[in-house]
Amino acid sequence: MDYLFLHHNYPAQFRALAIHLAKNPANRVVFLAEGQRRDVRLPGVRLELLRVPESSPPSPYLLERDASQSLRRAEIFASAMLRLRIEGFRPKAIYYHGAWGCGFFCADIFPKARRLNYCEWFFNKTHPDDLSEKVAEDPGAMTGKQAINLMCLHALADCPQSVTPTNWQKAQQPGEFTGKIAVIHDGIDTDFFIPAQEAKGAIIQALGLPIPPEAEILTYISRGLEPMRGFPQFFRSLPAILESRPNCQVIIMGDDTVVYGEKLPAGQSWLEILREEVPLPPGRAHILPSQPYQVHRRLLQISDLHVYLTKPFILSWSILEAMSCGCLLLASDTEPVREIAQAGRNMLTVPLDDPQTLAEQACEALARKKELAPLQEEARRTILEDYSLHKTLPVQLDLLHGIHRR
């Protein structure tokens, strides 16, 4: 059978499902994308990277500029699908991310294919994100969101079945479409993200980090070091933590960029701003760019306390991967976290915008680490029961093939 995945990025949320389908030699699996993660290639999956040029010169009308890029992407993805059709490729099912325009024409080109729309986020005005405060001074913050919403609305209306990973994310979607939106998480590989099997010192040595094996390790991981994921609050909490816990070392992993939310002026980064504002003792904080999955897992496995912060937005994989590794977790008390949190049972929670309280609770958690070990066990149990690929992948496959479980 033929299967087609369409996404702005590769492999993103479709990684596990595409790998599983490609394991069957009778299947042909094609993935059309605009960009890819450098360290990932899916075995057996044919990847075609498509170039979507920006208009030159850009339109002075901001909504036209933002919407036209998605429509241009829609046509380029359509051209690639037409080439596949000429080759004789006939997908049984197409799974696409609705926000970027990738699947805009798939029903026209492959009308017999079963189609699934991945609806990750809808900019719902009743739950404003940090962009909403900037609209008056930067209309681009408004037009960018509404251009994405236009694509999402088309996908929700055009596609007979949609999928979103959490109930919180479903709650952001327009109410008239929620009846055909299934809540199925992408799934966490609980056979890979496991508690440490080696001594902490051996993992630190293998990573090549200049950290004593007996050190306490505080970790923070995010795709971008940005306000949406609470990076300023975390960084501002560090002086108090490092002063109170002299044996503590901090590992921060993430790219020095803004992935979600308002971009800084050219040449500026949050890391640079915060380093100037909040000097840290030398040799106590180790900042790494995004790393391959193997390194990511090892950082979680040596963590004595992992901090995850987010505004009311998309829930990150990283918090679930940390839970799967049995981390002691201190997370923001915000809506996306509340869906998975059993505060006091599988994690500790803290107000998002209070670095002082964050520092106090982090120090208390580190001091009580042995006492709090049951939270780590319960965190992994939560993932095994509700978010493991062993549970989510069969449901995804059924939905892809039009089978609805009750």
mmCIF file of C-alpha atoms in Angstrom:
data_model
loop_
_atom_site.group_PDB
_atom_site.id
_atom_site.type_symbol
_atom_site.label_atom_id
_atom_site.label_comp_id
_atom_site.label_asym_id
_atom_site.label_seq_id
_atom_site.Cartn_x
_atom_site.Cartn_y
_atom_site.Cartn_z
ATOM 1 C CA MET A 1 0.000 0.000 0.000
ATOM 2 C CA ASP A 2 1.042 3.603 -0.548
ATOM 3 C CA TYR A 3 1.079 6.182 2.258
ATOM 4 C CA LEU A 4 1.819 9.896 2.015
ATOM 5 C CA PHE A 5 2.902 12.324 4.740
ATOM 6 C CA LEU A 6 2.907 16.096 4.184
ATOM 7 C CA HIS A 7 4.512 18.505 6.635
ATOM 8 C CA HIS A 8 6.372 21.791 6.791
ATOM 9 C CA ASN A 9 9.091 19.927 8.749
ATOM 10 C CA TYR A 10 10.450 16.359 8.660
ATOM 11 C CA PRO A 11 9.793 14.072 10.458
ATOM 12 C CA ALA A 12 7.996 16.037 13.205
ATOM 13 C CA GLN A 13 4.880 14.366 14.623
ATOM 14 C CA PHE A 14 4.784 11.660 11.934
ATOM 15 C CA ARG A 15 8.111 10.023 12.772
ATOM 16 C CA ALA A 16 6.927 6.881 14.594
ATOM 17 C CA LEU A 17 3.942 6.256 12.326
ATOM 18 C CA ALA A 18 6.005 6.603 9.135
ATOM 19 C CA ILE A 19 8.734 4.286 10.481
ATOM 20 C CA HIS A 20 6.144 1.665 11.431
ATOM 21 C CA LEU A 21 4.455 1.724 8.013
ATOM 22 C CA ALA A 22 7.803 1.587 6.189
ATOM 23 C CA LYS A 23 8.799 -1.608 8.025
ATOM 24 C CA ASN A 24 6.328 -3.507 5.834
ATOM 25 C CA PRO A 25 8.099 -4.181 2.505
ATOM 26 C CA ALA A 26 4.714 -4.171 0.758
ATOM 27 C CA ASN A 27 4.246 -0.484 1.660
ATOM 28 C CA ARG A 28 5.589 2.555 -0.154
ATOM 29 C CA VAL A 29 5.892 5.502 2.212
ATOM 30 C CA VAL A 30 6.615 8.999 0.868
ATOM 31 C CA PHE A 31 7.227 12.099 2.979
ATOM 32 C CA LEU A 32 7.041 15.553 1.369
ATOM 33 C CA ALA A 33 8.543 18.315 3.509
ATOM 34 C CA GLU A 34 10.093 21.750 3.304
ATOM 35 C CA GLY A 35 12.775 21.314 5.967
ATOM 36 C CA GLN A 36 14.268 18.468 7.954
ATOM 37 C CA ARG A 37 15.933 17.789 11.270
ATOM 38 C CA ARG A 38 19.608 17.284 10.482
ATOM 39 C CA ASP A 39 20.244 14.146 12.501
ATOM 40 C CA VAL A 40 17.156 12.175 11.431
ATOM 41 C CA ARG A 41 16.428 9.907 8.469
ATOM 42 C CA LEU A 42 13.580 7.426 8.612
ATOM 43 C CA PRO A 43 14.508 3.960 7.284
ATOM 44 C CA GLY A 44 12.436 2.904 4.300
ATOM 45 C CA VAL A 45 10.752 6.313 3.943
ATOM 46 C CA ARG A 46 11.274 8.224 0.702
ATOM 47 C CA LEU A 47 11.868 11.869 1.558
ATOM 48 C CA GLU A 48 11.407 14.679 -0.945
ATOM 49 C CA LEU A 49 12.448 18.130 0.252
ATOM 50 C CA LEU A 50 10.624 20.963 -1.498
ATOM 51 C CA ARG A 51 11.783 24.558 -1.761
ATOM 52 C CA VAL A 52 9.170 27.217 -1.135
ATOM 53 C CA PRO A 53 10.672 30.588 -2.129
ATOM 54 C CA GLU A 54 9.518 33.806 -0.535
ATOM 55 C CA SER A 55 7.966 36.446 -2.756
ATOM 56 C CA SER A 56 10.357 39.091 -3.955
ATOM 57 C CA PRO A 57 9.818 41.880 -3.273
ATOM 58 C CA PRO A 58 7.619 41.058 -0.270
ATOM 59 C CA SER A 59 4.126 42.512 -0.283
ATOM 60 C CA PRO A 60 3.641 45.662 1.816
ATOM 61 C CA TYR A 61 0.326 44.151 2.972
ATOM 62 C CA LEU A 62 1.163 41.930 5.934
ATOM 63 C CA LEU A 63 -1.754 39.502 5.688
ATOM 64 C CA GLU A 64 -1.156 39.069 1.964
ATOM 65 C CA ARG A 65 2.531 38.400 2.680
ATOM 66 C CA ASP A 66 1.836 35.760 5.332
ATOM 67 C CA ALA A 67 -1.091 34.071 3.591
ATOM 68 C CA SER A 68 0.582 34.045 0.173
ATOM 69 C CA GLN A 69 3.520 32.058 1.572
ATOM 70 C CA SER A 70 1.145 29.303 2.692
ATOM 71 C CA LEU A 71 -0.673 29.364 -0.653
ATOM 72 C CA ARG A 72 2.646 29.206 -2.485
ATOM 73 C CA ARG A 73 3.549 26.189 -0.332
ATOM 74 C CA ALA A 74 0.195 24.615 -1.193
ATOM 75 C CA GLU A 75 0.925 24.839 -4.925
ATOM 76 C CA ILE A 76 4.470 23.513 -4.609
ATOM 77 C CA PHE A 77 3.279 20.538 -2.567
ATOM 78 C CA ALA A 78 0.498 20.023 -5.129
ATOM 79 C CA SER A 79 3.074 19.895 -7.944
ATOM 80 C CA ALA A 80 5.033 17.249 -6.039
ATOM 81 C CA MET A 81 1.873 15.208 -5.483
ATOM 82 C CA LEU A 82 1.041 15.423 -9.192
ATOM 83 C CA ARG A 83 4.507 14.040 -9.996
ATOM 84 C CA LEU A 84 3.846 11.153 -7.613
ATOM 85 C CA ARG A 85 0.513 10.502 -9.306
ATOM 86 C CA ILE A 86 2.214 10.352 -12.718
ATOM 87 C CA GLU A 87 4.624 7.772 -11.249
ATOM 88 C CA GLY A 88 1.646 5.592 -10.332
ATOM 89 C CA PHE A 89 1.712 6.379 -6.609
ATOM 90 C CA ARG A 90 -1.798 6.004 -5.176
ATOM 91 C CA PRO A 91 -1.909 6.580 -1.404
ATOM 92 C CA LYS A 92 -4.382 4.629 0.653
ATOM 93 C CA ALA A 93 -4.043 7.363 3.273
ATOM 94 C CA ILE A 94 -2.599 10.872 3.495
ATOM 95 C CA TYR A 95 -1.656 12.452 6.799
ATOM 96 C CA TYR A 96 -0.822 16.165 6.747
ATOM 97 C CA HIS A 97 -0.273 19.111 9.076
ATOM 98 C CA GLY A 98 -3.091 21.519 8.338
ATOM 99 C CA ALA A 99 -1.449 24.766 9.479
ATOM 100 C CA TRP A 100 1.042 25.170 6.640
ATOM 101 C CA GLY A 101 -0.982 24.579 3.481
ATOM 102 C CA CYS A 102 0.833 21.339 2.621
ATOM 103 C CA GLY A 103 -2.350 19.343 2.127
ATOM 104 C CA PHE A 104 -4.466 22.077 0.568
ATOM 105 C CA PHE A 105 -4.927 20.215 -2.739
ATOM 106 C CA CYS A 106 -4.540 16.584 -1.681
ATOM 107 C CA ALA A 107 -8.262 15.829 -2.011
ATOM 108 C CA ASP A 108 -8.183 17.124 -5.597
ATOM 109 C CA ILE A 109 -5.143 15.075 -6.577
ATOM 110 C CA PHE A 110 -5.882 11.886 -4.632
ATOM 111 C CA PRO A 111 -9.682 11.905 -4.133
ATOM 112 C CA LYS A 112 -9.837 8.223 -3.117
ATOM 113 C CA ALA A 113 -7.244 8.494 -0.352
ATOM 114 C CA ARG A 114 -8.304 8.588 3.282
ATOM 115 C CA ARG A 115 -7.145 11.914 4.698
ATOM 116 C CA LEU A 116 -6.120 12.882 8.226
ATOM 117 C CA ASN A 117 -5.451 16.460 9.293
ATOM 118 C CA TYR A 118 -3.064 17.055 12.216
ATOM 119 C CA CYS A 119 -4.452 20.154 13.962
ATOM 120 C CA GLU A 120 -1.716 21.165 16.366
ATOM 121 C CA TRP A 121 -2.869 24.625 17.395
ATOM 122 C CA PHE A 122 -5.528 27.209 16.617
ATOM 123 C CA PHE A 123 -4.994 30.781 17.787
ATOM 124 C CA ASN A 124 -8.080 31.017 19.962
ATOM 125 C CA LYS A 125 -8.753 34.542 21.216
ATOM 126 C CA THR A 126 -10.192 33.251 24.507
ATOM 127 C CA HIS A 127 -6.741 31.863 25.380
ATOM 128 C CA PRO A 128 -4.352 34.598 24.197
ATOM 129 C CA ASP A 129 -0.663 33.798 23.899
ATOM 130 C CA ASP A 130 2.132 36.299 24.333
ATOM 131 C CA LEU A 131 1.673 37.642 20.797
ATOM 132 C CA SER A 132 -1.709 39.145 21.605
ATOM 133 C CA GLU A 133 -0.194 41.881 23.764
ATOM 134 C CA LYS A 134 1.986 42.997 20.853
ATOM 135 C CA VAL A 135 -0.697 43.455 18.180
ATOM 136 C CA ALA A 136 -1.136 47.212 18.736
ATOM 137 C CA GLU A 137 2.552 47.935 18.209
ATOM 138 C CA ASP A 138 3.240 45.133 15.709
ATOM 139 C CA PRO A 139 0.336 44.253 13.377
ATOM 140 C CA GLY A 140 2.488 41.445 11.961
ATOM 141 C CA ALA A 141 1.833 39.488 15.168
ATOM 142 C CA MET A 142 -1.867 39.523 14.266
ATOM 143 C CA THR A 143 -1.573 38.770 10.558
ATOM 144 C CA GLY A 144 0.826 35.866 11.046
ATOM 145 C CA LYS A 145 -1.589 34.152 13.441
ATOM 146 C CA GLN A 146 -4.613 34.741 11.239
ATOM 147 C CA ALA A 147 -2.795 33.442 8.153
ATOM 148 C CA ILE A 148 -2.117 30.204 10.034
ATOM 149 C CA ASN A 149 -5.738 30.096 11.207
ATOM 150 C CA LEU A 150 -6.910 30.431 7.581
ATOM 151 C CA MET A 151 -5.003 27.274 6.656
ATOM 152 C CA CYS A 152 -6.232 25.479 9.778
ATOM 153 C CA LEU A 153 -9.855 26.360 9.011
ATOM 154 C CA HIS A 154 -9.556 25.049 5.467
ATOM 155 C CA ALA A 155 -8.067 21.777 6.704
ATOM 156 C CA LEU A 156 -10.701 21.364 9.419
ATOM 157 C CA ALA A 157 -13.521 21.942 6.926
ATOM 158 C CA ASP A 158 -12.003 19.983 4.032
ATOM 159 C CA CYS A 159 -10.720 16.926 5.885
ATOM 160 C CA PRO A 160 -13.206 14.335 7.205
ATOM 161 C CA GLN A 161 -11.035 13.455 10.221
ATOM 162 C CA SER A 162 -8.586 15.475 12.304
ATOM 163 C CA VAL A 163 -6.190 14.575 15.111
ATOM 164 C CA THR A 164 -4.730 16.620 17.956
ATOM 165 C CA PRO A 165 -2.389 15.378 20.703
ATOM 166 C CA THR A 166 -4.005 16.693 23.900
ATOM 167 C CA ASN A 167 -7.401 17.725 25.210
ATOM 168 C CA TRP A 168 -5.996 21.185 25.938
ATOM 169 C CA GLN A 169 -5.047 21.614 22.270
ATOM 170 C CA LYS A 170 -8.444 20.314 21.146
ATOM 171 C CA ALA A 171 -10.103 22.925 23.361
ATOM 172 C CA GLN A 172 -8.485 25.678 21.262
ATOM 173 C CA GLN A 173 -10.096 24.467 18.018
ATOM 174 C CA PRO A 174 -13.319 26.057 16.699
ATOM 175 C CA GLY A 175 -16.256 24.392 18.421
ATOM 176 C CA GLU A 176 -18.115 23.522 15.225
ATOM 177 C CA PHE A 177 -15.293 21.147 14.228
ATOM 178 C CA THR A 178 -14.476 19.419 17.510
ATOM 179 C CA GLY A 179 -16.846 16.543 16.809
ATOM 180 C CA LYS A 180 -14.487 15.216 14.152
ATOM 181 C CA ILE A 181 -11.249 15.793 16.077
ATOM 182 C CA ALA A 182 -9.745 12.763 17.813
ATOM 183 C CA VAL A 183 -7.327 13.255 20.726
ATOM 184 C CA ILE A 184 -4.382 10.922 20.140
ATOM 185 C CA HIS A 185 -0.901 11.817 21.308
ATOM 186 C CA ASP A 186 2.005 11.301 18.878
ATOM 187 C CA GLY A 187 3.437 8.864 21.414
ATOM 188 C CA ILE A 188 6.641 8.570 23.442
ATOM 189 C CA ASP A 189 9.151 5.787 22.784
ATOM 190 C CA THR A 190 9.214 4.363 26.298
ATOM 191 C CA ASP A 191 11.698 1.669 25.212
ATOM 192 C CA PHE A 192 14.188 4.429 24.350
ATOM 193 C CA PHE A 193 13.405 7.092 26.952
ATOM 194 C CA ILE A 194 14.121 5.004 30.041
ATOM 195 C CA PRO A 195 15.685 5.659 33.455
ATOM 196 C CA ALA A 196 19.472 5.436 33.551
ATOM 197 C CA GLN A 197 20.963 1.953 33.282
ATOM 198 C CA GLU A 198 24.515 3.210 33.916
ATOM 199 C CA ALA A 199 26.137 5.063 36.772
ATOM 200 C CA LYS A 200 25.674 8.818 36.625
ATOM 201 C CA GLY A 201 29.432 9.433 36.501
ATOM 202 C CA ALA A 202 29.834 7.108 33.507
ATOM 203 C CA ILE A 203 27.156 8.989 31.561
ATOM 204 C CA ILE A 204 28.719 12.372 32.398
ATOM 205 C CA GLN A 205 32.103 11.077 31.225
ATOM 206 C CA ALA A 206 30.603 9.697 28.005
ATOM 207 C CA LEU A 207 29.005 13.075 27.312
ATOM 208 C CA GLY A 208 32.354 14.801 27.791
ATOM 209 C CA LEU A 209 30.933 17.417 30.142
ATOM 210 C CA PRO A 210 33.263 19.136 32.660
ATOM 211 C CA ILE A 211 31.044 18.171 35.581
ATOM 212 C CA PRO A 212 32.138 16.241 38.707
ATOM 213 C CA PRO A 213 30.362 12.863 38.960
ATOM 214 C CA GLU A 214 29.073 13.706 42.443
ATOM 215 C CA ALA A 215 27.470 17.007 41.350
ATOM 216 C CA GLU A 216 23.754 17.753 41.574
ATOM 217 C CA ILE A 217 22.468 18.352 38.050
ATOM 218 C CA LEU A 218 19.630 20.709 37.191
ATOM 219 C CA THR A 219 18.421 20.461 33.573
ATOM 220 C CA TYR A 220 16.364 22.653 31.241
ATOM 221 C CA ILE A 221 15.626 21.622 27.635
ATOM 222 C CA SER A 222 13.735 23.502 24.934
ATOM 223 C CA ARG A 223 13.878 23.813 21.137
ATOM 224 C CA GLY A 224 14.402 27.561 21.506
ATOM 225 C CA LEU A 225 15.654 29.591 24.463
ATOM 226 C CA GLU A 226 12.618 31.864 24.508
ATOM 227 C CA PRO A 227 9.855 33.364 26.667
ATOM 228 C CA MET A 228 7.159 30.972 25.388
ATOM 229 C CA ARG A 229 8.997 28.173 27.225
ATOM 230 C CA GLY A 230 9.844 30.265 30.285
ATOM 231 C CA PHE A 231 13.564 30.592 29.591
ATOM 232 C CA PRO A 232 13.914 34.121 31.066
ATOM 233 C CA GLN A 233 12.222 33.012 34.298
ATOM 234 C CA PHE A 234 14.417 29.930 34.523
ATOM 235 C CA PHE A 235 17.643 31.865 33.898
ATOM 236 C CA ARG A 236 16.707 34.537 36.444
ATOM 237 C CA SER A 237 16.177 31.835 39.074
ATOM 238 C CA LEU A 238 19.695 30.415 38.684
ATOM 239 C CA PRO A 239 21.781 32.776 40.878
ATOM 240 C CA ALA A 240 19.691 31.942 43.952
ATOM 241 C CA ILE A 241 19.754 28.204 43.162
ATOM 242 C CA LEU A 242 23.523 28.102 42.590
ATOM 243 C CA GLU A 243 24.202 30.122 45.748
ATOM 244 C CA SER A 244 21.982 27.887 47.879
ATOM 245 C CA ARG A 245 23.181 24.623 46.299
ATOM 246 C CA PRO A 246 26.996 24.905 45.953
ATOM 247 C CA ASN A 247 27.272 21.402 44.492
ATOM 248 C CA CYS A 248 24.709 22.098 41.757
ATOM 249 C CA GLN A 249 25.580 22.259 38.066
ATOM 250 C CA VAL A 250 23.101 23.473 35.436
ATOM 251 C CA ILE A 251 22.739 22.023 31.924
ATOM 252 C CA ILE A 252 20.680 23.999 29.418
ATOM 253 C CA MET A 253 20.013 22.495 25.994
ATOM 254 C CA GLY A 254 18.358 24.468 23.218
ATOM 255 C CA ASP A 255 19.073 26.665 20.256
ATOM 256 C CA ASP A 256 19.603 30.366 20.874
ATOM 257 C CA THR A 257 16.583 31.383 18.820
ATOM 258 C CA VAL A 258 12.866 32.101 19.113
ATOM 259 C CA VAL A 259 10.819 29.196 17.759
ATOM 260 C CA TYR A 260 7.441 30.328 19.121
ATOM 261 C CA GLY A 261 6.356 33.870 19.805
ATOM 262 C CA GLU A 262 7.668 37.322 19.108
ATOM 263 C CA LYS A 263 11.050 37.524 17.386
ATOM 264 C CA LEU A 264 13.729 39.823 18.786
ATOM 265 C CA PRO A 265 15.346 42.502 16.612
ATOM 266 C CA ALA A 266 18.026 41.187 14.287
ATOM 267 C CA GLY A 267 21.277 40.374 16.061
ATOM 268 C CA GLN A 268 19.704 39.973 19.500
ATOM 269 C CA SER A 269 18.997 36.780 21.442
ATOM 270 C CA TRP A 270 17.440 36.040 24.795
ATOM 271 C CA LEU A 271 20.527 34.181 25.919
ATOM 272 C CA GLU A 272 22.740 37.215 25.287
ATOM 273 C CA ILE A 273 20.273 39.553 26.991
ATOM 274 C CA LEU A 274 20.006 37.329 30.060
ATOM 275 C CA ARG A 275 23.742 36.664 30.326
ATOM 276 C CA GLU A 276 24.271 40.406 30.544
ATOM 277 C CA GLU A 277 21.411 40.880 33.009
ATOM 278 C CA VAL A 278 22.093 37.835 35.205
ATOM 279 C CA PRO A 279 25.788 36.954 35.593
ATOM 280 C CA LEU A 280 26.357 33.382 36.741
ATOM 281 C CA PRO A 281 29.357 31.931 38.565
ATOM 282 C CA PRO A 282 31.880 30.558 36.056
ATOM 283 C CA GLY A 283 31.831 26.839 35.336
ATOM 284 C CA ARG A 284 28.415 26.222 36.907
ATOM 285 C CA ALA A 285 26.135 26.513 33.839
ATOM 286 C CA HIS A 286 26.666 24.510 30.646
ATOM 287 C CA ILE A 287 24.702 25.636 27.589
ATOM 288 C CA LEU A 288 24.438 23.233 24.651
ATOM 289 C CA PRO A 289 22.721 23.651 21.287
ATOM 290 C CA SER A 290 20.057 21.093 20.379
ATOM 291 C CA GLN A 291 21.557 17.611 20.336
ATOM 292 C CA PRO A 292 20.681 14.217 18.783
ATOM 293 C CA TYR A 293 18.191 12.013 20.639
ATOM 294 C CA GLN A 294 20.922 9.897 22.239
ATOM 295 C CA VAL A 295 22.464 12.935 23.950
ATOM 296 C CA HIS A 296 19.032 14.337 24.811
ATOM 297 C CA ARG A 297 18.134 11.089 26.596
ATOM 298 C CA ARG A 298 21.421 10.941 28.493
ATOM 299 C CA LEU A 299 20.977 14.478 29.774
ATOM 300 C CA LEU A 300 17.574 13.507 31.144
ATOM 301 C CA GLN A 301 19.005 10.336 32.682
ATOM 302 C CA ILE A 302 21.601 12.249 34.733
ATOM 303 C CA SER A 303 19.187 14.979 35.818
ATOM 304 C CA ASP A 304 18.528 15.343 39.543
ATOM 305 C CA LEU A 305 15.809 17.886 38.788
ATOM 306 C CA HIS A 306 14.346 18.785 35.403
ATOM 307 C CA VAL A 307 12.552 22.109 34.943
ATOM 308 C CA TYR A 308 9.865 22.505 32.285
ATOM 309 C CA LEU A 309 8.124 25.839 31.826
ATOM 310 C CA THR A 310 5.583 26.912 29.231
ATOM 311 C CA LYS A 311 2.973 29.562 28.605
ATOM 312 C CA PRO A 312 -0.513 28.294 27.671
ATOM 313 C CA PHE A 313 0.534 26.837 24.322
ATOM 314 C CA ILE A 314 1.374 23.505 22.673
ATOM 315 C CA LEU A 315 2.644 20.878 25.115
ATOM 316 C CA SER A 316 6.269 19.929 24.365
ATOM 317 C CA TRP A 317 7.456 16.367 23.834
ATOM 318 C CA SER A 318 10.377 17.110 26.178
ATOM 319 C CA ILE A 319 8.285 17.065 29.375
ATOM 320 C CA LEU A 320 6.841 13.668 28.459
ATOM 321 C CA GLU A 321 10.288 12.327 27.535
ATOM 322 C CA ALA A 322 11.604 13.556 30.895
ATOM 323 C CA MET A 323 8.755 11.767 32.668
ATOM 324 C CA SER A 324 9.471 8.594 30.677
ATOM 325 C CA CYS A 325 13.090 8.764 31.889
ATOM 326 C CA GLY A 326 11.835 8.968 35.479
ATOM 327 C CA CYS A 327 13.000 12.537 36.083
ATOM 328 C CA LEU A 328 12.063 14.471 39.170
ATOM 329 C CA LEU A 329 10.113 17.258 37.495
ATOM 330 C CA LEU A 330 9.345 20.860 38.435
ATOM 331 C CA ALA A 331 6.885 22.306 35.889
ATOM 332 C CA SER A 332 4.866 25.453 35.370
ATOM 333 C CA ASP A 333 1.326 25.420 36.705
ATOM 334 C CA THR A 334 -0.206 26.260 33.317
ATOM 335 C CA GLU A 335 -3.035 24.684 31.314
ATOM 336 C CA PRO A 336 -1.040 22.345 29.054
ATOM 337 C CA VAL A 337 0.887 20.968 32.048
ATOM 338 C CA ARG A 338 -2.232 20.531 34.194
ATOM 339 C CA GLU A 339 -3.541 17.917 31.752
ATOM 340 C CA ILE A 340 -0.641 15.582 32.574
ATOM 341 C CA ALA A 341 0.223 16.759 36.077
ATOM 342 C CA GLN A 342 -0.865 15.090 39.252
ATOM 343 C CA ALA A 343 0.843 17.700 41.398
ATOM 344 C CA GLY A 344 2.480 16.061 44.371
ATOM 345 C CA ARG A 345 2.139 12.620 42.777
ATOM 346 C CA ASN A 346 4.059 12.663 39.465
ATOM 347 C CA MET A 347 5.659 16.131 39.517
ATOM 348 C CA LEU A 348 5.968 19.392 41.398
ATOM 349 C CA THR A 349 4.437 22.566 39.964
ATOM 350 C CA VAL A 350 5.358 26.221 40.279
ATOM 351 C CA PRO A 351 3.910 29.560 39.076
ATOM 352 C CA LEU A 352 5.330 30.452 35.665
ATOM 353 C CA ASP A 353 6.249 34.112 36.212
ATOM 354 C CA ASP A 354 7.931 33.954 39.626
ATOM 355 C CA PRO A 355 11.702 33.239 39.414
ATOM 356 C CA GLN A 356 12.114 33.617 43.185
ATOM 357 C CA THR A 357 9.517 30.940 43.946
ATOM 358 C CA LEU A 358 11.000 28.780 41.202
ATOM 359 C CA ALA A 359 14.415 29.033 42.858
ATOM 360 C CA GLU A 360 12.996 28.229 46.303
ATOM 361 C CA GLN A 361 11.059 25.194 45.080
ATOM 362 C CA ALA A 362 13.991 23.925 42.994
ATOM 363 C CA CYS A 363 16.281 24.085 46.027
ATOM 364 C CA GLU A 364 13.701 22.338 48.198
ATOM 365 C CA ALA A 365 13.206 19.600 45.588
ATOM 366 C CA LEU A 366 16.948 18.973 45.314
ATOM 367 C CA ALA A 367 17.248 18.828 49.102
ATOM 368 C CA ARG A 368 14.371 16.301 49.286
ATOM 369 C CA LYS A 369 15.293 14.251 46.223
ATOM 370 C CA LYS A 370 15.366 10.861 47.961
ATOM 371 C CA GLU A 371 12.070 11.555 49.703
ATOM 372 C CA LEU A 372 10.483 12.534 46.380
ATOM 373 C CA ALA A 373 11.537 9.360 44.531
ATOM 374 C CA PRO A 374 7.892 8.111 44.344
ATOM 375 C CA LEU A 375 7.097 11.093 42.091
ATOM 376 C CA GLN A 376 9.700 9.847 39.616
ATOM 377 C CA GLU A 377 8.181 6.370 39.560
ATOM 378 C CA GLU A 378 4.700 7.802 39.087
ATOM 379 C CA ALA A 379 5.923 10.096 36.285
ATOM 380 C CA ARG A 380 7.140 7.121 34.249
ATOM 381 C CA ARG A 381 3.972 5.185 35.063
ATOM 382 C CA THR A 382 1.886 8.087 33.700
ATOM 383 C CA ILE A 383 3.692 7.895 30.367
ATOM 384 C CA LEU A 384 3.550 4.105 30.175
ATOM 385 C CA GLU A 385 -0.190 4.110 30.783
ATOM 386 C CA ASP A 386 -1.301 7.051 28.646
ATOM 387 C CA TYR A 387 1.398 8.284 26.252
ATOM 388 C CA SER A 388 3.575 5.317 25.270
ATOM 389 C CA LEU A 389 3.855 4.460 21.576
ATOM 390 C CA HIS A 390 2.729 0.955 22.558
ATOM 391 C CA LYS A 391 -0.646 2.521 23.411
ATOM 392 C CA THR A 392 -0.921 5.406 20.924
ATOM 393 C CA LEU A 393 0.468 3.851 17.724
ATOM 394 C CA PRO A 394 -2.265 1.181 17.321
ATOM 395 C CA VAL A 395 -4.926 3.900 17.697
ATOM 396 C CA GLN A 396 -3.177 6.090 15.115
ATOM 397 C CA LEU A 397 -3.004 3.175 12.692
ATOM 398 C CA ASP A 398 -6.674 2.368 13.150
ATOM 399 C CA LEU A 399 -7.655 5.967 12.494
ATOM 400 C CA LEU A 400 -5.397 6.116 9.438
ATOM 401 C CA HIS A 401 -7.246 3.106 8.047
ATOM 402 C CA GLY A 402 -10.707 4.327 9.003
ATOM 403 C CA ILE A 403 -11.216 2.031 11.991
ATOM 404 C CA HIS A 404 -12.775 3.739 14.997
ATOM 405 C CA ARG A 405 -12.232 2.127 18.391
ATOM 406 C CA ARG A 406 -14.880 2.579 21.019
#
